[in-house]
Short mmCIF file of C-alpha atoms and ligand atoms in Angstrom, two decimals:
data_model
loop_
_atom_site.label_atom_id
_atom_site.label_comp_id
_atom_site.label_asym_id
_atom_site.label_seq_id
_atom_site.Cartn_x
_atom_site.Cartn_y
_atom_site.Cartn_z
CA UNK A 1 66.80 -213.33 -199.92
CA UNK A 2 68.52 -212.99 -196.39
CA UNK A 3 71.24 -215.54 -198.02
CA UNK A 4 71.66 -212.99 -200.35
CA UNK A 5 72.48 -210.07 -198.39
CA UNK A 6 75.68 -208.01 -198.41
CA UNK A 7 76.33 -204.99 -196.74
CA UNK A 8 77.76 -201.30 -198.07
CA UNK A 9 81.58 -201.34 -198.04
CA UNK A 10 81.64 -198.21 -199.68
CA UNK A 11 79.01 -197.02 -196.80
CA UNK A 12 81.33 -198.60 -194.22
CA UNK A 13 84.62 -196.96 -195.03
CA UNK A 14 82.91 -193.62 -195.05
CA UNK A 15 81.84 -193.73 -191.67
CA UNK A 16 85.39 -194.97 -190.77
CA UNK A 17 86.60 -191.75 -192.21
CA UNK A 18 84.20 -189.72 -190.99
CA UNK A 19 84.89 -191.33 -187.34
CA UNK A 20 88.80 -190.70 -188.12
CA UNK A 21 88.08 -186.94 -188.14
CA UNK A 22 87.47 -186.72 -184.30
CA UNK A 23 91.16 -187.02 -183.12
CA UNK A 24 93.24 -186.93 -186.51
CA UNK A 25 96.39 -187.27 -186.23
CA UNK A 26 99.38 -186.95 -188.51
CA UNK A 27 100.11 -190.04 -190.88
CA UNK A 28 96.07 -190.85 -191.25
CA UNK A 29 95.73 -192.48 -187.18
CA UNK A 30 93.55 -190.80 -184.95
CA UNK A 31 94.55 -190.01 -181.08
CA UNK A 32 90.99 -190.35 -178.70
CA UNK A 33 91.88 -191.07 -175.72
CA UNK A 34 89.29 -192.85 -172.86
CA UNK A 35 86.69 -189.31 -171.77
CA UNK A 36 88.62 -187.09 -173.44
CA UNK A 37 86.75 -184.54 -175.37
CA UNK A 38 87.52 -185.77 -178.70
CA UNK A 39 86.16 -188.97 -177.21
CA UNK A 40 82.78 -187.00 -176.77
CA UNK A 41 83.41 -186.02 -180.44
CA UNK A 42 83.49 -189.21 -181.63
CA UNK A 43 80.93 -190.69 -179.24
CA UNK A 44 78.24 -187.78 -180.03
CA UNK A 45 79.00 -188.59 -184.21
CA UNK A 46 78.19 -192.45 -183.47
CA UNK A 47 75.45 -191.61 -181.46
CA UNK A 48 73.97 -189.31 -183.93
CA UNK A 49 74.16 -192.09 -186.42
CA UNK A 50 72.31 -194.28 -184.18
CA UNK A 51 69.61 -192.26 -183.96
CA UNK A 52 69.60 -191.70 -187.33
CA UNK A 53 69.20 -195.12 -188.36
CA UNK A 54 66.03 -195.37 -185.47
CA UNK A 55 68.16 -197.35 -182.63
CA UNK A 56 66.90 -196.42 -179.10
CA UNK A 57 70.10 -195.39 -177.67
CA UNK A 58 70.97 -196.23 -173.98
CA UNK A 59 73.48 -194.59 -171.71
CA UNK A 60 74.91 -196.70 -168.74
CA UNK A 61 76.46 -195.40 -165.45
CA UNK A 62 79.90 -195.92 -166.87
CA UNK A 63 79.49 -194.44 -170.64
CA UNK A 64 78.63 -197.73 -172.14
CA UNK A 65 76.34 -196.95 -175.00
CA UNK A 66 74.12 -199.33 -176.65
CA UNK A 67 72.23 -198.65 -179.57
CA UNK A 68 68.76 -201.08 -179.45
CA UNK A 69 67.20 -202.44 -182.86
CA UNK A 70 63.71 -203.41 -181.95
CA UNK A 71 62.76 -207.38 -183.10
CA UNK A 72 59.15 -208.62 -183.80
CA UNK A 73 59.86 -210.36 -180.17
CA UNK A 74 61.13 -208.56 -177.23
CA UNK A 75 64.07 -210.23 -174.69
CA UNK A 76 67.85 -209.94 -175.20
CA UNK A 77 69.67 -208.48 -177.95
CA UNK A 78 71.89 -210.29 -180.26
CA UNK A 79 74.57 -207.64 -180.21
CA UNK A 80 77.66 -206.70 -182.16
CA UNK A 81 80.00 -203.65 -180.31
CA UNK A 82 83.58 -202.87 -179.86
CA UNK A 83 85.00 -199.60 -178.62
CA UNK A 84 85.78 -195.97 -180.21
CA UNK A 85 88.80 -195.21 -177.63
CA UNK A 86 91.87 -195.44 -179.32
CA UNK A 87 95.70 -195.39 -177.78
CA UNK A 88 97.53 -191.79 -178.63
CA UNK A 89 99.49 -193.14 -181.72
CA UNK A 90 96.38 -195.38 -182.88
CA UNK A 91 94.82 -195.91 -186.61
CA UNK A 92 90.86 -195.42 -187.42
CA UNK A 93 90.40 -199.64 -187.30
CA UNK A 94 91.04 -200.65 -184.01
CA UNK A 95 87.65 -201.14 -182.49
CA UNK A 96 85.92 -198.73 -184.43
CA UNK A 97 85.37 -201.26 -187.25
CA UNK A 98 83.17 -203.60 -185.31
CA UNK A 99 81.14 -200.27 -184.15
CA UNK A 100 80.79 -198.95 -187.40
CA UNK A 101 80.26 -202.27 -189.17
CA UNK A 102 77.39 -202.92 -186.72
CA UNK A 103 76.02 -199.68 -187.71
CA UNK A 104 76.29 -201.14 -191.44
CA UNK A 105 74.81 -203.93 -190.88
CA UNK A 106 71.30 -202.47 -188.82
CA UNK A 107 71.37 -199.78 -192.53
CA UNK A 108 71.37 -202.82 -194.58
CA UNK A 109 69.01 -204.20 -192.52
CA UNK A 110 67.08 -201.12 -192.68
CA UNK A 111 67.63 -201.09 -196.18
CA UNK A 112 66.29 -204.11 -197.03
CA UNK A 113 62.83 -204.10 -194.78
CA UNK A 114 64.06 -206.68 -192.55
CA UNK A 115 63.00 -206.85 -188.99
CA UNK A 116 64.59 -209.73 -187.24
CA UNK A 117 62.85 -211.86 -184.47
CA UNK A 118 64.87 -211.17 -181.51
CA UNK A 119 66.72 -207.21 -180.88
CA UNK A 120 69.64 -206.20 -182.32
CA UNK A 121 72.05 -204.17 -180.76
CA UNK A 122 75.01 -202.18 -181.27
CA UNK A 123 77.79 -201.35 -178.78
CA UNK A 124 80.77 -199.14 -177.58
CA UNK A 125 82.00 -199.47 -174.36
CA UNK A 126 84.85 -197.23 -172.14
CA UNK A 127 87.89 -197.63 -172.19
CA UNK A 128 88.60 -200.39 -173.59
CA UNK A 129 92.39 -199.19 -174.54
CA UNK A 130 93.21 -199.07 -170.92
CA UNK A 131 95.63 -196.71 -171.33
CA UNK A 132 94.73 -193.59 -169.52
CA UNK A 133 92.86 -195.44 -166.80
CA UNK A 134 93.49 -199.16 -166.30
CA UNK A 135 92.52 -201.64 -166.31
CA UNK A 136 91.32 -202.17 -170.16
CA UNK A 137 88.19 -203.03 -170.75
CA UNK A 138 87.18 -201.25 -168.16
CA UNK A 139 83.21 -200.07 -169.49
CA UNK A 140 82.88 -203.78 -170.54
CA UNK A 141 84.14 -205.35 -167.44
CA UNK A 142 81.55 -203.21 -165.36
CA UNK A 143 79.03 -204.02 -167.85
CA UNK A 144 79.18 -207.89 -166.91
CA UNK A 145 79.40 -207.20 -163.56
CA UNK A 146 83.32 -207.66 -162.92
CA UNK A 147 83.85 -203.96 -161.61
CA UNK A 148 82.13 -202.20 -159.11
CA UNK A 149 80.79 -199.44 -160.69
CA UNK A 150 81.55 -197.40 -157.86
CA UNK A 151 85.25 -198.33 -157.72
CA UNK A 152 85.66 -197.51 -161.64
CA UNK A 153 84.54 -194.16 -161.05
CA UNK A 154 86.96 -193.71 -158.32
CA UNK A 155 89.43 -194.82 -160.91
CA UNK A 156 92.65 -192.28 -161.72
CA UNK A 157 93.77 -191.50 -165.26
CA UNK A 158 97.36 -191.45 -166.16
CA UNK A 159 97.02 -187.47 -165.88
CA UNK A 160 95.44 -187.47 -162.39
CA UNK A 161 91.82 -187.49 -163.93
CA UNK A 162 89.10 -188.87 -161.63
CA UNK A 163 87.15 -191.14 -163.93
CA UNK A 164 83.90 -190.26 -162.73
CA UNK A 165 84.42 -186.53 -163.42
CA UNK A 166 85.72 -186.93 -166.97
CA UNK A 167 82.23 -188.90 -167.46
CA UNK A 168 80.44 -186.16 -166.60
CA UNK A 169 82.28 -183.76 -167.90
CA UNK A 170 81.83 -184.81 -171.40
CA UNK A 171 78.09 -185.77 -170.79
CA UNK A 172 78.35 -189.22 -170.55
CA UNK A 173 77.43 -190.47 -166.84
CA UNK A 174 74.25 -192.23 -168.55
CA UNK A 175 71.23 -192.92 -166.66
CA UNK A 176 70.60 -197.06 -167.30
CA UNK A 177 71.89 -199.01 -164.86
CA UNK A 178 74.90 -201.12 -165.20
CA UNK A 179 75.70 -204.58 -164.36
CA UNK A 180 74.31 -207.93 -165.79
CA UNK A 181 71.89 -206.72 -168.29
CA UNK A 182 70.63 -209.72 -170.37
CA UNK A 183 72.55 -210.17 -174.06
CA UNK A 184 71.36 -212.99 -175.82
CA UNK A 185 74.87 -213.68 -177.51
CA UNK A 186 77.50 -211.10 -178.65
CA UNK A 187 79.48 -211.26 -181.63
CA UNK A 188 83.17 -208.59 -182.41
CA UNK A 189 84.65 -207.55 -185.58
CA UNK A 190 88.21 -206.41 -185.16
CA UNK A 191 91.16 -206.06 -186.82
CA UNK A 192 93.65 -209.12 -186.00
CA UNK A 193 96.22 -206.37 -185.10
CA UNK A 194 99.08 -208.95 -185.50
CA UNK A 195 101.01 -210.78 -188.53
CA UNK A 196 99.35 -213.85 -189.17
CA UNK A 197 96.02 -213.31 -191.44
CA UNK A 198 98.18 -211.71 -194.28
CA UNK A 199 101.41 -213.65 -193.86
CA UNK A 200 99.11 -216.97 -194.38
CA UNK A 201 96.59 -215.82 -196.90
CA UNK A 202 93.71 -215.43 -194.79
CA UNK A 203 91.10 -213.27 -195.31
CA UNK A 204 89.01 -214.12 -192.30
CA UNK A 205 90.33 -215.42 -188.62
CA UNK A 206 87.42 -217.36 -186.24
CA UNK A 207 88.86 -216.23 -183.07
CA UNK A 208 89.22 -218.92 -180.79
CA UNK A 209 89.94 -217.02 -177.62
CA UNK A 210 91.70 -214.14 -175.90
CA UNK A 211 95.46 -214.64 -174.40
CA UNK A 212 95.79 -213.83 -170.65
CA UNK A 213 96.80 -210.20 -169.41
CA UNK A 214 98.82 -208.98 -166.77
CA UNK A 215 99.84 -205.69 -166.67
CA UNK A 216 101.94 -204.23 -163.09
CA UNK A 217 103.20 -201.08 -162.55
CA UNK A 218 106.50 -200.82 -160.47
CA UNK A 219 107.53 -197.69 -158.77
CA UNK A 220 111.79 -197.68 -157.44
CA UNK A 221 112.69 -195.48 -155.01
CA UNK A 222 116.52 -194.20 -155.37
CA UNK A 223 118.79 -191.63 -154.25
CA UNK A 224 119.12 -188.97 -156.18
CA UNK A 225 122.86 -187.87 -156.37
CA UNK A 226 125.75 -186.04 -158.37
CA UNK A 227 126.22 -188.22 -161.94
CA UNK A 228 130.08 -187.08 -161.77
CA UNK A 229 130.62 -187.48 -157.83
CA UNK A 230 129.12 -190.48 -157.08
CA UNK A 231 130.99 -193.61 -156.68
CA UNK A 232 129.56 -196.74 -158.42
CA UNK A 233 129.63 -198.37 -154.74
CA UNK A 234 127.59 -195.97 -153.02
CA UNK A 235 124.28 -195.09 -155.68
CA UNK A 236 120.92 -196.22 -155.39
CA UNK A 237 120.20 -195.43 -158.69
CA UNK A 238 116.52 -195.91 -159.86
CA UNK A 239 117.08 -195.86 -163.57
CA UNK A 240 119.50 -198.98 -163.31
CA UNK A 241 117.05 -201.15 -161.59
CA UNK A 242 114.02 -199.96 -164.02
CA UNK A 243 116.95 -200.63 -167.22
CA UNK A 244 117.85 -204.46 -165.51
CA UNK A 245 113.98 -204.97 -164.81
CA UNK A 246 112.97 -204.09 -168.98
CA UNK A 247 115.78 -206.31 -170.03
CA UNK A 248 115.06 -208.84 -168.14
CA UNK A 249 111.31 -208.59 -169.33
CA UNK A 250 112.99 -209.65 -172.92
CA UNK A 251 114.64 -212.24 -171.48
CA UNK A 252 111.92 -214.04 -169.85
CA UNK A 253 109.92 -213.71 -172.61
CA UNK A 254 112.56 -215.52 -175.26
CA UNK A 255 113.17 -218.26 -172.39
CA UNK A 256 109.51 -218.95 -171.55
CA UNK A 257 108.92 -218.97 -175.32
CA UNK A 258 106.53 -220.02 -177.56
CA UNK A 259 103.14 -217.00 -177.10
CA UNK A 260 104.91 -215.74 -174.17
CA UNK A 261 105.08 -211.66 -174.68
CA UNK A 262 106.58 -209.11 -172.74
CA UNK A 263 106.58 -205.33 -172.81
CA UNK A 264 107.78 -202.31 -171.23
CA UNK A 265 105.55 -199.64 -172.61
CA UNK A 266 106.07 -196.92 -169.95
CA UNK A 267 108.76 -195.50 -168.30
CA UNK A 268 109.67 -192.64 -166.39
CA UNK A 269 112.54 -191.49 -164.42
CA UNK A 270 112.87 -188.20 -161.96
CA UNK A 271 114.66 -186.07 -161.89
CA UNK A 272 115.11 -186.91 -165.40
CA UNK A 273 118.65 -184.87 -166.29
CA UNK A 274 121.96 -185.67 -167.30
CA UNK A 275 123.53 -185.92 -164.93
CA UNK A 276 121.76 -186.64 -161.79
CA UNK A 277 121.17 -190.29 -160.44
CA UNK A 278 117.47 -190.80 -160.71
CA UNK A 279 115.97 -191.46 -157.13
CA UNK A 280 112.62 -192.42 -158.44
CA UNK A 281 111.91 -194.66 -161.61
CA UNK A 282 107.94 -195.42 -162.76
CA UNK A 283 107.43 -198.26 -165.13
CA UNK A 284 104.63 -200.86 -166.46
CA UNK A 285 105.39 -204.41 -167.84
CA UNK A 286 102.93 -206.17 -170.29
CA UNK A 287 103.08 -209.56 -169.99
CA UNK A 288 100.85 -211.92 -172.00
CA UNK A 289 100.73 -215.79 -173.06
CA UNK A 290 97.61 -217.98 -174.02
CA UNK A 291 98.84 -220.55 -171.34
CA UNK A 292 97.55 -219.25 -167.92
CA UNK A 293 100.08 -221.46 -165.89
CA UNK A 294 103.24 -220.14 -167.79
CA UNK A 295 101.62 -216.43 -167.28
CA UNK A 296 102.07 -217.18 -163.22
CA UNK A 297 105.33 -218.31 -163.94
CA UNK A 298 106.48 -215.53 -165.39
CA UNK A 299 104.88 -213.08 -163.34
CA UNK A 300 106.40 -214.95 -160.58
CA UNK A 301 110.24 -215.12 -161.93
CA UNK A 302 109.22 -211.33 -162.93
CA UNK A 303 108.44 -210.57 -159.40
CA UNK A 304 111.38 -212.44 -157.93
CA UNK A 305 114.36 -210.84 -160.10
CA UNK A 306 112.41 -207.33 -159.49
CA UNK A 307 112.98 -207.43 -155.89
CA UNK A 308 116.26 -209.02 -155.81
CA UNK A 309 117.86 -206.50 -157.87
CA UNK A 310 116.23 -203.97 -155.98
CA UNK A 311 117.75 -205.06 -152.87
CA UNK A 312 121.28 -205.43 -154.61
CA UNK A 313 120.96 -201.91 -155.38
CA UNK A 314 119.63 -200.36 -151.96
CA UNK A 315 116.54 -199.23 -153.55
CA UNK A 316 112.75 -199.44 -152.59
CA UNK A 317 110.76 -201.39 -155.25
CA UNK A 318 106.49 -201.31 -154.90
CA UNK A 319 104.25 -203.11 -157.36
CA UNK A 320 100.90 -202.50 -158.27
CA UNK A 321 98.56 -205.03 -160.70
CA UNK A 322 97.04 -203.03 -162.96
CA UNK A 323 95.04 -205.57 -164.56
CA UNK A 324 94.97 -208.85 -164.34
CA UNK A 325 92.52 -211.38 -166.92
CA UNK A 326 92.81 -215.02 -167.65
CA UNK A 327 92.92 -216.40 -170.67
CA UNK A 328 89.17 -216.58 -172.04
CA UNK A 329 88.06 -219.33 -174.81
CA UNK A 330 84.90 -218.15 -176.75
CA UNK A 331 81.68 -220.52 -177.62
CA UNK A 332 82.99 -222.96 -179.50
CA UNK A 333 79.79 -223.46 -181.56
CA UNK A 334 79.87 -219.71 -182.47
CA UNK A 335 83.59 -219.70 -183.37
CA UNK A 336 82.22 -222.98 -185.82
CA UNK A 337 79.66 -220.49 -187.37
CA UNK A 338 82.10 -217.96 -188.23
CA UNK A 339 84.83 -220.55 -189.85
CA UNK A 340 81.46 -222.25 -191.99
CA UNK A 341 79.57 -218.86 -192.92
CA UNK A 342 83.63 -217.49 -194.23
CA UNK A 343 83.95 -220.84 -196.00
CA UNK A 344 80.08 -219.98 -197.18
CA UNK A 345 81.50 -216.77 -198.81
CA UNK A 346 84.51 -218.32 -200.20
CA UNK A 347 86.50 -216.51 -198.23
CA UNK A 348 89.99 -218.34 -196.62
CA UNK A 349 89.54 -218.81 -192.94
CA UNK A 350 91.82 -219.73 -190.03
CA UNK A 351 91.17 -220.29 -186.89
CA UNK A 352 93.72 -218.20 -184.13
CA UNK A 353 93.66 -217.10 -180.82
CA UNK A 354 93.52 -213.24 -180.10
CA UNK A 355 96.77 -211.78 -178.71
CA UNK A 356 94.79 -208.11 -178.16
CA UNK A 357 92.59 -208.26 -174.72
CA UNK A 358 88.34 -207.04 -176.64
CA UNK A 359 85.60 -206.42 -175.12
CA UNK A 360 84.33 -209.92 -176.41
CA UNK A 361 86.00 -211.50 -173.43
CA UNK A 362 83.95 -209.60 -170.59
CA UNK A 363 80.58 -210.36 -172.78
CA UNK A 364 81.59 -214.07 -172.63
CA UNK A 365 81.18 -213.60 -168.89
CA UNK A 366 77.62 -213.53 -169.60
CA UNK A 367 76.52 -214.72 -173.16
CA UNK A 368 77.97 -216.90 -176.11
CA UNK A 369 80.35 -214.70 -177.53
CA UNK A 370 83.03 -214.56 -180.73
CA UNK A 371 85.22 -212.52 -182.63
CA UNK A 372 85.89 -212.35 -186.45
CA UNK A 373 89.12 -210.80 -187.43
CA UNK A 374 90.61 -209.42 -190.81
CA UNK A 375 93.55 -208.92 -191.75
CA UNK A 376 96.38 -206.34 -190.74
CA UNK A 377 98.40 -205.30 -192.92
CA UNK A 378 102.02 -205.75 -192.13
CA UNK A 379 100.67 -206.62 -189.01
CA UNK A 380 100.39 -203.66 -187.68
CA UNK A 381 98.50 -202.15 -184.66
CA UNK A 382 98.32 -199.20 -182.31
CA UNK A 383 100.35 -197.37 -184.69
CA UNK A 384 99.20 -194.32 -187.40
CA UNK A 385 100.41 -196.82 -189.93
CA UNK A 386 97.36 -199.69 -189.26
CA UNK A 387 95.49 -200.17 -192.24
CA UNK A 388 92.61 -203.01 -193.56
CA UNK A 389 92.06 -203.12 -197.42
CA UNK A 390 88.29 -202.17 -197.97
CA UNK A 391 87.36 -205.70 -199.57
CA UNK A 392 88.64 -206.96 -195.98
CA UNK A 393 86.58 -204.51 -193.98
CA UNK A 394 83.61 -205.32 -196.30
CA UNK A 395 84.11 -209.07 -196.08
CA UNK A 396 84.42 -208.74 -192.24
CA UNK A 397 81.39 -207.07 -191.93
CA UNK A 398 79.47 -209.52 -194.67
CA UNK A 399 80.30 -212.20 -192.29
CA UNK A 400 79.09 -210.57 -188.87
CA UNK A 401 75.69 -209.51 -191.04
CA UNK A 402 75.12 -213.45 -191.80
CA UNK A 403 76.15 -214.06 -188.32
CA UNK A 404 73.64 -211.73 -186.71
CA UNK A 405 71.19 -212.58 -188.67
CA UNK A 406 71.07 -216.45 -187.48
CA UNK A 407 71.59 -215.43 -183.91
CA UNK A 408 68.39 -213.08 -184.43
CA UNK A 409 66.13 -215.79 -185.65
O1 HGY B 501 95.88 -203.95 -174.60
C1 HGY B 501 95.09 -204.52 -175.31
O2 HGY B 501 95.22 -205.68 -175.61
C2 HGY B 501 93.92 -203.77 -175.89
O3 HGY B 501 94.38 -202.95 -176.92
N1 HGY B 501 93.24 -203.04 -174.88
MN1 MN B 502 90.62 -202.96 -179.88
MN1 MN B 503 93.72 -201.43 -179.01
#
């Protein structure tokens, strides 16, 4: 019978829709940003469907929520989770497909009369997006004890926003404490968010792990001074150092080669006019690769032709990590289960590693833990445009059911 079981796609993608209402944006993406109050609209909606479908829902220190499933046994949880933060330009998928699809799963579940032996649980967590407080995976990383909880709260937005107050301003500074609580093993649906599923045919990735992240914010401090006046000898110019540093990001990135990323998502430059030599220039760099020893090496080349061009240009240059994770591999056995239960459905499977930082790779801190992906099409991610065909979501979500279920029993 259990073999047998399939969950509600139709079911699924309504909730996705519904959950795209909190934060629309135009072109169909959504826009719900860490503690912002259309993050409170979209956590009260999940959390109302929790309830709804009998889950005793807990509230940590740091917004984590965790909807609980009661087993015939008590102990640890097998839990599936994700996040319902999105970037500003982001689509409905990213991370709130492995919420909602837990939610599907503990209906069908419900559904069928089935009460598994050990707890099931479903989970969002804060901020995973990292983007207006950093570092990402912020709730998740204090879950599993990485983060002082008191230093998160202490943490500043991108608007000035003092974490802690934003938490309690939309009602979420739960009561349950945070830090180590025992998961039996934790399992991620997620969009791939990248190229490679659809290019190759797959419907199904068994994520083998999650790339390394570094992330540092550099702040130049120029002379402002007359755009027209100014002889190219004598400017400390801001801008020009921030230009050299985000080509030279590029650069690095096609030398190092092979999963070696680099990014320059932010950037800002004051005064900001025509025709005034900016005296102060704010930017982040992204840099990623699956290989943790060519990550230092580009951090450290990074670092190097940062402060040299800073000094041939007479201008201050600070840095600041803003997060900082090694690569993380996930249980091997677990990524096995997901590759034979796909194969089990008929559905084409490859395994990949995950070039997105998830939640899954605090939980592996603490428990067995994998991620299933599906498919993106065109590859595209944190962008209005992201979309999953339905039969994807629903397979997705067919394979985390099966997958729950064996961890349960
Ligand atoms: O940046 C990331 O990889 C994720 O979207 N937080
Ligand atoms: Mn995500
Ligand atoms: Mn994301």
């Amino acid at each position: 019978m259990r073999n047998n079981l399939r969950i509600n796609g139709e079911r699924l993608s309504r909730r996705l829709a519904q959950l795209a209402t909190k934060g629309p944006i135009d072109g169909g993406g959504v826009s719900r940003l860490a503690l912002t109050s259309t993050d409170k609209d979209g956590r009260d909606l999940v959390v109302g469907w929790m309830k709804e479908l009998g889950l005793a829902v807990s509230i940590d220190a740091i917004g984590n929520v965790v909807g609980i499933r009661a087993g015939q046994e008590d102990g640890p949880p097998v839990m599936a989770g994700s996040h319902i933060d999105t970037v500003v330009t982001g689509g409905r998928y990213d991370g709130n497909l492995g919420v909602l699809a837990g939610l599907e799963v503990m209906e069908t579940l419900n559904d069928a009369g089935i009460v598994t032996k050990r707890p099931l649980a479903v989970a969002f967590f804060t901020n995973e997006e990292g983007s207006r407080f950093q570092p990402d995976m912020l709730g998740s990383l204090v879950f599993v004890g990485g983060l002082p909880l008191d230093r998160a709260l202490e943490t500043k937005a991108i608007d000035g926003a003092r974490l802690g107050d934003e938490l309690t301003r939309i009602g979420y500074a739960g009561p349950a404490p945070v830090g180590h609580p025992s998961v039996h093993a934790y399992v991620e649906l997620h969009v791939e968010q990248g190229p490679v599923l659809e290019a190759e045919g797959f419907t199904i990735g068994a994520v083998e792990g999650v790339q390394g992240i570094s992330w540092t914010e550099f702040t130049i401090g120029g002379q402002s001074n007359h755009a027209g006046t100014t002889p190219m000898r004598l400017r400390h110019d801001a801008g020009y150092v921030a230009a050299e540093i985000t080509a030279f990001a590029r650069r690095l990135a096609r030398e190092i080669g092979g999963n070696q990323v680099a990014t320059v998502g932010a950037l800002t430059l004051a005064p900001n006019l025509v025709n005034v030599v900016a005296d102060k220039a704010v930017l982040t760099v992204d840099l990623r690769n699956t290989d943790e020893a060519r990550l230092q090496e580009a951090e450290k080349r990074l670092f190097a032709f940062a402060e040299e061009t800073a000094k041939a240009e007479g201008v201050s240059l600070d840095r600041r990590t803003l997060a900082r994770f090694e690569p993380v591999a996930f249980a091997p056995d677990m990524v096995g289960r997901v590759e034979a239960i796909a194969r089990d459905f008929g559905l084409p499977v490859k395994r990949l590693p995950s070039g997105a930082g998830h939640d899954a790779q605090m939980l592996a801190r603490i428990c067995p833990a994998c991620m299933i992906f599906v498919p993106s099409v065109k590859g595209i991610s944190h962008n209005v445009a992201e979309y999953t065909a339905p039969d994807d979501l629903t397979a997705g979500a067919d394979v985390l059911l099966r997958l729950l279920l064996e961890l349960a029993e």
